[in-house]
Amino acid sequence: MTTNEVRQKFLEFFREKGHAVIPSAPLVPDDKTVLFVTAGMQPLVPYLMGERKHPQGARLANSQKCLRTDDILEVGDNRHLTFFEMLGNWSLGDPSEPDASPTGSSARPGHSDGFRRGIGRAGYFKKESIAWSFELLTSKKWFGIDPEKLYVTVFEGDATMGIARDDESIGYWKEAFKTAGIDASLENGRISAYPKKKNWWELAGSGPCGPDTEIFYDMGKEHDPVFGEQCHANCDCGRFVEIWNNVFMEYEKKADGPPVGGGGYSYVPLAQKNVDTGMGLERITMVLQGVETVFEIDVFKKIIGSIETKKVPYEKEARRYRIIADHLRAAVFLISDGVAPSNVERGYILRSLLRRAIAQARILNLPLRDFPVKPIERTREYYKENYRLSALPAIIDIVKKEFDAFLTAFEKGRKEVLRIVGKIPEGGVIPARDAFNLHQTYGFRIELMIDLAKDSGHTVDEKGFWEEYKKHQEISRAGSEKKFGGHGLMLQTGELKAADEEELKKVTRLHTATHLLQAALRRVLGDHVHQMGSDITAERLRFDFSHPQKMTDEEKKKVEEVVNKEIQKGHAMTHKEMPIDEAEKTGALMFQKEKYGKTVKVYSAGDFSKELCGGPHVANTKEVGTFKILKEEASSAGVRRIRATVVD
């Protein structure tokens, strides 16, 4: 079975069980407190919490795109990925709820139209969830896994929580294994009970929670006694691999419990019982294809096969090839969901992935001119029938621009790393100051420095690096405050200080010009342009923005023309106060959202420019004068800087 076939089988199975197959949510969530969707249940939280009913009913299934970067340095081993798909099925509500009316038809998992609507029947709970999990995994009609290879874990109970062992799940697992002629029990190890740390799901604070039951596959490896005398399902020796987790949300965690033992929380039965399951598509495909790592499944074979060279075979440099394949696959999905490389938030993650990929490609001496094209092509070709992806030329254009912008800096930075480690004994540590200088000068992320140091048997002073980073931010902030003390712009408060009234007018004109400049840059260069920093004095403005390459003379001329045209239109500079979330919905541009309060001012110049800002601004754009670009240059990798002024 291919990866695509495994996904389709899963969805087909649960469609037969009365589930509505819903599309994957984008990787970029509506929740502004997180960067990406990291779990299959994340987009369904409001429904799992009982805050509202899902329009498709109580039974749902899908394959959700996810991205996690917590373990980015582990990518390249046998199991860690940044981008992955999470197969999931859910029951929202008590099994006694009435059935919904079935209508509609099926569709591909990545599409929002045409998928089956309203077929979710009454909810279900442990009995059905466990029975169906076993059926899907072991039935020859579906995945056909040998049931002898399966082991399960349950919650052992916790006296301090006032919750007993999950004997209900144990009973249903015994019934399931019995259908395959297997005697499953706690005594023979087919079923194992673990504490809260292993088999309980809950949020950090109050909310729905409950026990979970995990399904493990026996890979058939010999037990390594280093990990303990006896092997068991949750052993770290590598013999067992978790393939599916069923969470049973049957309790509510309340912040009214005893301070000791219960940790300040009590646990009471939940009115709405939910089932939330998750099975990693790549991992279950690994099991079904009989390979030992996720990087050996069909989709990764295609991607890696497109870049492997005879001079450097995969067997010799597996980790580097895996990093490239993983990171470029992730990049295809991130770009398709609207993320562009930058130095902040989601763009920072994408840029980090692309830079790690180019670093590995360069070390492998891959032909860089055409290098990113083939793996991106293979990735898009494989997934295009299941997900809406950006056009191939658009993806390649973004990736190649990022590669071209970073390649020269990487080569210089790599030489500097070799120079530094050449002075340090093997096993030594690259000092924090040297690491920070590499970051400042060549745009090296900390994870890239760790990679390069590891190649020569060295490590990096990570803690010291972040201390240097923080110190630099504080110095920059202090310098900025000092610079603005006499005649600077306080963007959040709207307070503007100047030596005299005339200077105040000049700075205000330049401030309005900065807004018009950003809008013009986005119109001429594209929506990937975002403010990365700014500085205004009475003589000039300085504006840093995300853009992968030097502007042409024609582009600079066009930007000047657009700004001056809008100035002459005589737009009234208006502003409204509103909640920051409402401001974001209007499409207003903002720089570092976390710096603003709950209520913000949105300044507009007609329909041309709209930004969050404290002001002040000119009353009418004609007061700005004539806008003139003085210089355009590089600020750092992927960031350009414009210096400009206005004249009467």
XYZ file of C-alpha atoms in Angstrom:
648
model
C 0.000 0.000 0.000
C 1.292 3.463 -0.885
C 1.030 6.389 1.509
C -1.866 7.771 -0.524
C -3.632 4.403 -0.435
C -3.203 4.119 3.341
C -4.803 7.539 3.808
C -7.656 6.623 1.496
C -8.264 3.270 3.231
C -8.454 4.961 6.624
C -10.997 7.530 5.457
C -12.993 4.928 3.555
C -13.196 2.726 6.670
C -14.598 5.479 8.855
C -16.934 6.672 6.131
C -18.449 3.182 6.248
C -18.804 3.628 10.018
C -20.963 6.715 9.523
C -18.298 9.405 9.797
C -18.247 12.629 7.810
C -14.873 12.962 6.100
C -13.840 16.580 6.632
C -10.972 18.403 4.881
C -7.650 19.183 6.490
C -7.415 22.647 7.991
C -4.521 24.814 6.717
C -1.176 24.562 8.501
C -1.630 28.194 9.549
C -4.377 28.173 12.205
C -6.983 30.792 13.058
C -5.590 30.716 16.608
C -3.056 33.575 16.689
C -1.390 32.217 19.849
C 0.269 29.372 17.929
C 2.301 29.344 14.724
C 1.083 26.105 13.155
C -1.368 23.254 13.525
C 0.622 20.656 15.461
C -2.015 17.982 16.114
C -5.014 16.531 14.340
C -7.421 17.609 17.056
C -6.256 21.244 17.155
C -8.757 22.626 14.602
C -11.556 20.732 16.392
C -10.931 22.074 19.899
C -14.132 24.227 20.026
C -16.205 21.139 19.209
C -14.322 18.829 21.564
C -14.796 21.430 24.312
C -18.528 21.416 23.664
C -18.515 25.122 22.796
C -20.514 24.469 19.633
C -21.845 21.649 17.456
C -19.937 20.643 14.351
C -22.032 21.194 11.193
C -21.062 17.740 9.884
C -22.418 15.894 12.908
C -21.004 13.898 15.822
C -18.789 11.489 13.863
C -15.839 12.954 11.967
C -12.656 11.699 10.292
C -9.832 13.308 8.333
C -6.140 13.490 7.559
C -4.781 16.704 9.064
C -1.629 18.473 7.893
C 0.645 19.173 10.887
C 4.006 20.822 11.449
C 6.214 20.542 14.533
C 9.675 22.025 14.920
C 10.387 21.282 18.596
C 12.537 18.332 17.545
C 14.022 19.874 14.401
C 17.544 18.819 15.417
C 16.358 15.205 15.635
C 15.109 15.157 12.035
C 17.258 12.715 10.133
C 16.945 9.859 12.620
C 14.515 6.990 12.039
C 11.279 8.664 13.088
C 11.319 12.468 13.507
C 9.631 14.675 10.894
C 8.707 18.352 10.790
C 5.701 18.044 8.443
C 3.439 15.014 8.820
C -0.166 13.953 8.386
C -2.274 12.862 11.337
C -5.115 10.460 10.590
C -7.934 10.912 13.067
C -11.491 9.953 13.916
C -13.687 11.714 16.439
C -16.922 11.254 18.304
C -18.335 14.524 19.576
C -20.882 13.948 22.277
C -22.683 11.287 24.232
C -23.670 8.076 22.402
C -27.304 8.723 23.347
C -27.565 11.788 21.098
C -29.988 11.429 18.135
C -28.654 10.630 14.671
C -28.073 13.359 12.103
C -29.652 13.089 8.659
C -27.302 11.541 6.091
C -26.845 13.409 2.806
C -24.089 14.219 0.346
C -21.133 12.472 -1.220
C -17.452 11.808 -0.629
C -14.395 13.876 -1.530
C -10.642 14.019 -1.291
C -9.276 14.896 2.161
C -7.726 18.198 1.172
C -10.815 19.681 -0.461
C -13.474 21.802 1.159
C -16.238 21.109 -1.355
C -18.127 17.938 -2.052
C -17.148 16.017 1.074
C -19.851 14.094 2.826
C -22.073 16.345 4.924
C -24.351 15.517 7.813
C -23.743 11.793 7.960
C -22.371 11.913 11.520
C -24.699 9.747 13.561
C -24.929 9.578 17.338
C -21.616 9.706 19.115
C -19.826 6.610 20.361
C -17.314 5.862 23.064
C -14.794 3.261 24.229
C -16.532 0.120 23.004
C -16.860 1.187 19.368
C -13.580 3.085 19.269
C -11.530 0.098 20.423
C -13.421 -2.423 18.292
C -13.069 -0.295 15.152
C -9.378 0.381 15.770
C -8.738 -3.345 15.991
C -10.867 -4.047 12.908
C -9.150 -1.443 10.731
C -5.681 -2.591 11.741
C -6.204 -6.356 11.478
C -8.935 -7.020 8.912
C -7.601 -8.297 5.579
C -10.089 -5.952 3.895
C -8.284 -2.990 5.433
C -4.716 -2.896 6.802
C -4.315 -6.628 7.436
C -1.760 -6.383 10.268
C -1.030 -9.617 12.124
C -2.862 -9.164 15.485
C -0.011 -11.016 17.202
C 2.096 -7.933 16.453
C -0.185 -5.592 18.418
C 0.126 -4.576 22.068
C -1.904 -1.958 23.930
C -1.612 0.280 26.981
C -4.258 1.768 29.294
C -4.454 4.156 32.267
C -3.544 2.482 35.577
C -5.587 4.883 37.716
C -4.544 7.535 40.206
C -5.737 7.693 43.810
C -4.838 11.383 44.162
C -7.165 12.154 41.254
C -9.876 9.883 42.598
C -9.928 7.921 39.331
C -9.665 4.145 39.121
C -7.892 2.019 36.527
C -9.533 2.019 33.102
C -10.942 -1.490 33.417
C -13.591 -0.660 30.814
C -10.947 -0.295 28.093
C -9.156 -3.406 29.334
C -12.390 -5.374 28.935
C -13.004 -4.117 25.400
C -9.418 -4.919 24.387
C -9.793 -8.454 25.705
C -12.917 -8.841 23.566
C -11.166 -7.472 20.482
C -8.131 -9.751 20.786
C -10.406 -12.711 21.531
C -11.947 -12.342 18.043
C -8.459 -13.117 16.694
C -7.977 -16.063 19.052
C -5.555 -14.166 21.299
C -5.732 -14.213 25.094
C -4.915 -10.618 26.068
C -4.362 -9.672 29.694
C -2.308 -7.548 32.051
C -0.613 -10.696 33.258
C 0.783 -11.780 29.896
C 1.838 -8.259 28.818
C -0.464 -7.978 25.798
C -2.171 -5.195 27.765
C -0.129 -2.896 30.013
C -1.283 -0.253 32.497
C 0.713 2.952 32.927
C 0.431 6.051 35.127
C -0.912 9.487 34.261
C 2.331 10.563 32.581
C 1.911 7.912 29.875
C -1.820 7.245 29.490
C -3.743 10.370 30.383
C -4.567 13.425 28.276
C -5.322 16.869 29.662
C -4.683 20.551 29.074
C -2.376 22.574 31.313
C -5.346 24.254 33.013
C -9.006 23.393 33.399
C -11.030 21.618 30.726
C -12.010 18.235 29.284
C -9.595 15.375 29.918
C -9.463 11.626 30.208
C -7.563 8.363 29.891
C -6.113 7.196 26.618
C -5.265 3.817 25.217
C -2.272 3.472 22.907
C -1.676 0.785 20.287
C 1.869 -0.439 19.665
C 3.360 -2.526 16.867
C 6.099 -5.063 17.593
C 8.937 -4.393 15.123
C 10.542 -7.724 16.053
C 13.824 -6.262 17.284
C 15.876 -7.841 20.051
C 15.458 -6.135 23.411
C 18.442 -4.104 24.556
C 18.962 -4.679 28.326
C 20.411 -1.168 28.568
C 16.777 -0.030 28.699
C 15.785 -2.412 31.502
C 15.641 -6.076 32.328
C 12.165 -6.609 30.887
C 10.864 -5.238 27.593
C 7.368 -3.721 27.550
C 5.174 -1.688 25.202
C 6.535 1.682 26.353
C 10.148 0.503 26.415
C 12.648 2.812 24.694
C 14.669 -0.027 23.172
C 12.972 0.358 19.780
C 11.182 -2.970 19.680
C 7.730 -1.370 19.978
C 6.442 1.578 17.934
C 3.296 3.476 18.893
C 0.956 3.637 15.907
C -2.372 4.904 17.279
C -3.706 6.724 20.314
C -7.363 6.796 21.364
C -8.201 9.521 23.899
C -11.432 9.198 25.866
C -12.492 12.602 27.175
C -14.848 11.630 29.974
C -13.813 13.979 32.789
C -13.684 17.699 33.416
C -10.627 19.064 35.186
C -11.681 21.807 37.638
C -9.470 24.214 39.557
C -11.164 23.547 42.893
C -9.309 20.534 44.243
C -6.938 20.043 47.183
C -3.549 21.803 46.861
C -1.694 18.607 47.724
C -2.174 15.314 45.884
C -4.743 16.576 43.390
C -2.494 19.486 42.520
C -5.288 21.983 43.096
C -7.654 20.262 40.660
C -10.630 17.963 40.964
C -11.907 15.600 38.271
C -15.641 15.171 37.693
C -17.521 13.190 35.014
C -18.021 15.193 31.831
C -21.499 15.842 30.456
C -20.303 15.437 26.844
C -18.038 12.437 26.342
C -15.724 12.622 23.321
C -13.381 10.314 21.444
C -10.259 11.849 19.881
C -7.850 9.542 18.062
C -4.616 10.172 16.217
C -2.489 7.932 13.992
C 0.567 9.273 12.167
C 0.166 8.499 8.456
C 3.884 8.169 7.772
C 4.411 5.871 10.758
C 1.542 3.476 9.992
C 2.702 3.434 6.349
C 6.176 2.460 7.575
C 4.633 -0.518 9.376
C 2.448 -1.540 6.437
C 5.333 -1.296 3.952
C 7.567 -3.363 6.234
C 10.409 -0.844 6.457
C 12.316 0.285 9.530
C 12.198 4.071 9.163
C 9.677 6.636 7.952
C 12.252 7.780 5.396
C 12.022 4.438 3.599
C 8.328 4.734 2.729
C 7.353 5.365 -0.886
C 6.933 9.145 -0.787
C 10.380 9.724 0.732
C 11.971 7.201 -1.620
C 10.725 9.326 -4.512
C 11.993 12.593 -3.018
C 15.380 11.238 -1.918
C 15.787 9.348 -5.193
C 15.494 12.639 -7.074
C 18.581 14.113 -5.363
C 20.804 11.123 -4.533
C 24.072 10.988 -6.475
C 26.367 8.062 -7.292
C 29.307 9.896 -5.757
C 27.509 10.243 -2.433
C 25.058 7.328 -2.019
C 22.194 7.513 0.467
C 23.675 4.744 2.625
C 26.730 6.884 3.420
C 24.922 10.149 4.144
C 21.402 9.069 5.104
C 20.905 11.774 7.722
C 21.703 14.637 5.336
C 19.463 13.282 2.580
C 16.649 12.820 5.102
C 16.943 16.400 6.353
C 16.764 17.742 2.793
C 13.750 15.581 1.907
C 11.871 16.415 5.093
C 12.546 20.151 5.007
C 11.705 20.622 1.325
C 8.492 18.612 1.692
C 7.532 20.833 4.626
C 8.420 23.941 2.595
C 6.070 22.927 -0.237
C 3.136 22.742 2.185
C 4.074 25.907 4.091
C 4.405 27.967 0.915
C 1.126 26.536 -0.388
C -0.575 27.692 2.817
C 0.682 31.240 2.349
C 3.901 31.317 4.393
C 6.826 33.285 2.917
C 10.439 33.245 4.157
C 11.190 36.046 6.622
C 12.898 36.722 9.937
C 9.784 36.548 12.098
C 7.312 33.917 13.257
C 6.136 31.485 10.550
C 8.440 32.967 7.941
C 11.368 32.405 10.282
C 10.540 28.700 10.520
C 10.295 28.359 6.732
C 13.575 30.223 6.259
C 15.261 27.989 8.863
C 14.067 24.844 7.072
C 15.293 26.079 3.698
C 18.670 27.142 5.091
C 19.204 23.782 6.764
C 18.325 22.083 3.481
C 20.788 24.164 1.462
C 23.505 23.599 4.069
C 23.115 19.828 3.766
C 22.962 20.030 -0.034
C 26.159 22.065 -0.153
C 27.993 19.675 2.155
C 26.878 16.783 -0.079
C 28.144 18.731 -3.124
C 24.803 18.414 -4.880
C 24.424 20.387 -8.147
C 22.864 23.490 -6.610
C 21.698 25.143 -9.830
C 18.887 22.624 -10.359
C 18.952 21.060 -6.904
C 15.665 22.223 -5.361
C 13.605 21.688 -8.514
C 13.412 17.880 -8.634
C 12.538 17.172 -4.978
C 9.919 19.929 -5.014
C 8.537 18.561 -8.277
C 8.315 15.021 -6.836
C 6.650 16.271 -3.650
C 4.027 18.292 -5.462
C 3.365 15.500 -7.948
C 2.787 13.007 -5.129
C 0.358 15.122 -3.115
C -1.446 17.183 -5.768
C -4.430 14.816 -5.959
C -5.080 15.107 -2.229
C -4.188 18.697 -1.345
C -4.418 22.091 -2.974
C -0.822 23.134 -3.578
C 0.654 26.267 -5.121
C 1.731 26.102 -8.756
C 5.143 24.483 -9.214
C 6.837 27.596 -10.705
C 5.629 29.723 -7.772
C 7.051 27.310 -5.173
C 10.353 26.905 -7.008
C 10.702 30.663 -7.462
C 10.390 31.316 -3.713
C 12.748 28.471 -2.778
C 15.407 29.320 -5.379
C 15.421 32.988 -4.389
C 15.971 31.988 -0.782
C 18.716 29.546 -1.797
C 20.469 32.130 -3.967
C 20.276 34.771 -1.244
C 21.771 32.489 1.401
C 24.336 30.459 -0.542
C 27.141 33.041 -0.539
C 26.624 33.813 3.147
C 26.626 30.092 3.924
C 29.933 29.473 2.162
C 31.600 32.336 4.018
C 30.026 31.345 7.306
C 31.000 27.717 6.901
C 34.639 28.727 6.405
C 34.419 30.809 9.560
C 33.001 27.830 11.485
C 35.905 25.672 10.283
C 38.334 28.402 11.343
C 36.779 28.579 14.813
C 36.635 24.818 15.438
C 40.196 24.505 14.143
C 41.307 26.301 17.290
C 39.187 24.161 19.615
C 40.068 20.580 20.650
C 37.712 17.854 19.425
C 34.740 17.588 21.740
C 35.094 21.248 22.681
C 32.482 23.991 22.691
C 32.119 26.913 20.267
C 31.969 29.992 22.530
C 28.698 31.905 22.724
C 30.240 35.099 21.382
C 31.577 33.348 18.269
C 28.203 31.687 17.702
C 26.381 34.997 18.010
C 28.798 36.664 15.589
C 28.040 33.909 13.054
C 24.355 34.651 13.511
C 24.825 38.402 13.124
C 27.239 38.287 10.200
C 26.021 35.335 8.115
C 22.432 34.839 9.243
C 23.161 31.384 10.716
C 20.345 30.055 12.912
C 21.430 28.322 16.116
C 20.273 24.914 14.825
C 22.452 25.292 11.713
C 25.482 26.115 13.859
C 24.782 23.047 15.988
C 24.638 20.927 12.805
C 27.968 22.231 11.510
C 29.660 21.931 14.899
C 28.441 18.348 15.228
C 30.155 17.436 11.948
C 33.546 18.176 13.505
C 32.778 16.667 16.895
C 32.013 19.952 18.646
C 29.048 21.543 20.389
C 27.767 25.112 20.730
C 27.221 27.084 23.923
C 23.465 27.398 23.331
C 22.651 28.984 26.676
C 25.388 31.559 26.211
C 24.232 32.226 22.647
C 20.741 33.162 23.809
C 22.197 35.329 26.562
C 24.244 37.179 23.924
C 21.145 37.466 21.757
C 19.110 38.928 24.620
C 21.937 41.316 25.549
C 22.092 42.542 21.941
C 18.344 43.185 21.919
C 18.581 45.193 25.128
C 21.485 47.273 23.788
C 19.615 47.894 20.520
C 16.498 48.889 22.421
C 18.443 51.235 24.700
C 20.223 52.781 21.707
C 16.935 53.250 19.958
C 15.413 54.976 22.981
C 18.451 57.252 23.249
C 18.319 58.090 19.547
C 14.634 58.908 19.724
C 14.984 60.882 22.966
C 15.545 64.201 21.191
C 13.548 63.805 18.030
C 12.215 60.316 17.689
C 9.028 58.530 16.909
C 7.230 56.535 19.600
C 5.182 54.270 17.338
C 2.967 52.657 19.955
C 2.022 55.611 22.133
C 1.922 58.224 19.419
C 4.220 60.428 21.482
C 6.521 62.422 19.224
C 9.443 64.388 20.597
C 11.342 66.984 18.614
C 13.739 69.829 19.221
C 11.266 72.353 17.817
C 8.017 72.692 15.903
C 9.753 72.626 12.515
C 11.539 69.362 13.297
C 8.267 67.873 14.521
C 6.657 68.587 11.143
C 9.537 66.948 9.228
C 9.453 63.758 11.284
C 5.658 63.560 10.973
C 5.881 63.892 7.170
C 8.489 61.121 7.026
C 6.351 58.936 9.250
C 3.420 59.156 6.852
C 5.816 58.565 3.944
C 6.946 55.329 5.621
C 3.369 54.005 5.544
C 3.026 54.908 1.880
C 6.398 53.306 1.131
C 5.414 49.943 2.599
C 2.152 49.910 0.651
C 4.021 50.798 -2.558
C 6.638 48.087 -2.003
C 3.897 45.481 -1.573
C 2.199 46.686 -4.751
C 5.406 46.657 -6.828
C 7.291 43.671 -5.350
C 4.491 41.515 -3.919
C 2.610 40.708 -0.716
C 5.629 38.904 0.717
C 6.969 42.333 1.692
C 6.617 43.028 5.418
C 8.197 45.607 7.675
C 11.234 44.245 9.507
C 12.209 47.501 11.229
C 12.284 51.264 10.779
C 14.063 54.372 11.997
C 13.064 57.990 11.428
C 15.007 61.196 12.027
C 14.288 64.736 10.887
C 16.508 64.193 7.826
C 15.455 60.788 6.512
C 13.571 57.561 7.026
C 15.093 54.085 7.080
C 12.837 51.126 6.317
C 13.811 47.433 6.502
C 11.578 44.952 4.690
C 11.456 41.287 3.714
C 12.579 40.717 0.125
C 14.978 38.036 -1.160
C 16.971 40.091 -3.664
C 18.294 43.503 -4.608
C 15.731 45.827 -6.149
C 16.297 46.792 -9.769
C 16.536 50.430 -10.812
C 13.206 50.016 -12.545
C 11.573 48.697 -9.351
C 12.962 51.584 -7.279
C 11.712 54.079 -9.833
C 8.284 52.443 -9.861
C 8.050 52.547 -6.043
C 8.926 56.256 -6.047
C 6.297 56.909 -8.706
C 3.594 55.014 -6.806
C 4.333 56.830 -3.525
C 4.346 60.267 -5.165
C 1.178 59.511 -7.108
C -0.632 58.582 -3.878
C 0.755 61.691 -2.149
C -0.688 63.884 -4.897
C -4.100 62.220 -4.632
C -4.490 64.083 -1.351
C -5.689 61.184 0.792
C -7.012 62.217 4.179
C -5.032 60.393 6.896
C -7.797 58.945 9.037
C -7.672 56.628 12.011
C -10.017 54.406 14.009
C -9.580 52.691 17.354
C -10.605 49.038 17.537
C -9.675 45.691 19.183
C -6.462 44.286 17.711
C -8.195 41.114 16.447
C -10.755 43.227 14.587
C -7.940 45.332 13.134
C -6.228 42.203 11.875
C -9.421 41.069 10.147
C -9.567 44.357 8.212
C -6.223 43.495 6.625
C -4.322 46.246 8.422
C -0.553 45.711 8.381
C 1.216 45.418 11.713
C 4.778 45.064 12.914
C 5.286 42.593 15.797
C 1.706 42.073 16.957
C 2.771 41.184 20.477
C 4.041 44.751 20.970
C 0.545 46.236 20.734
C -2.173 46.423 23.371
C -5.699 45.014 23.134
C -7.023 48.232 21.570
C -5.123 49.800 18.678
C -5.291 52.669 16.226
C -5.546 51.866 12.528
C -4.323 54.672 10.249
C -5.504 54.734 6.634
C -4.537 56.721 3.564
C -7.646 56.207 1.465
C -7.781 52.640 0.160
C -4.041 52.615 -0.501
C -2.526 52.106 2.953
C -3.833 50.701 6.234
C -1.559 50.066 9.229
C -1.607 49.744 12.989
C 0.165 52.782 14.386
C 0.203 55.206 17.303
C 0.634 58.186 14.989
C 0.912 61.066 14.563
C 0.525 61.706 10.849
C -0.115 64.573 8.492
C -3.768 65.453 7.957
C -3.520 65.047 4.177
C -0.914 63.177 2.116
C -0.203 66.302 0.040
C 1.558 67.678 3.127
C 4.256 64.977 2.776
C 5.974 66.619 -0.191
C 7.987 64.786 -2.861
C 9.270 61.345 -1.885
C 12.803 60.352 -2.949
C 14.696 57.058 -2.429
C 18.300 57.783 -1.452
C 19.632 54.234 -1.236
C 18.556 50.585 -1.350
C 20.848 47.957 0.178
C 21.019 44.656 2.042
C 20.283 44.704 5.764
C 20.708 40.960 6.367
C 19.934 37.741 4.500
C 16.475 38.108 2.979
C 16.017 41.647 4.333
C 16.511 44.833 2.285
C 16.866 48.405 3.549
C 15.678 51.644 1.957
C 16.827 55.091 3.012
C 14.587 57.864 1.734
C 13.589 61.463 2.348
C 10.911 63.985 1.423
C 11.404 67.479 0.024
C 9.060 70.425 -0.437
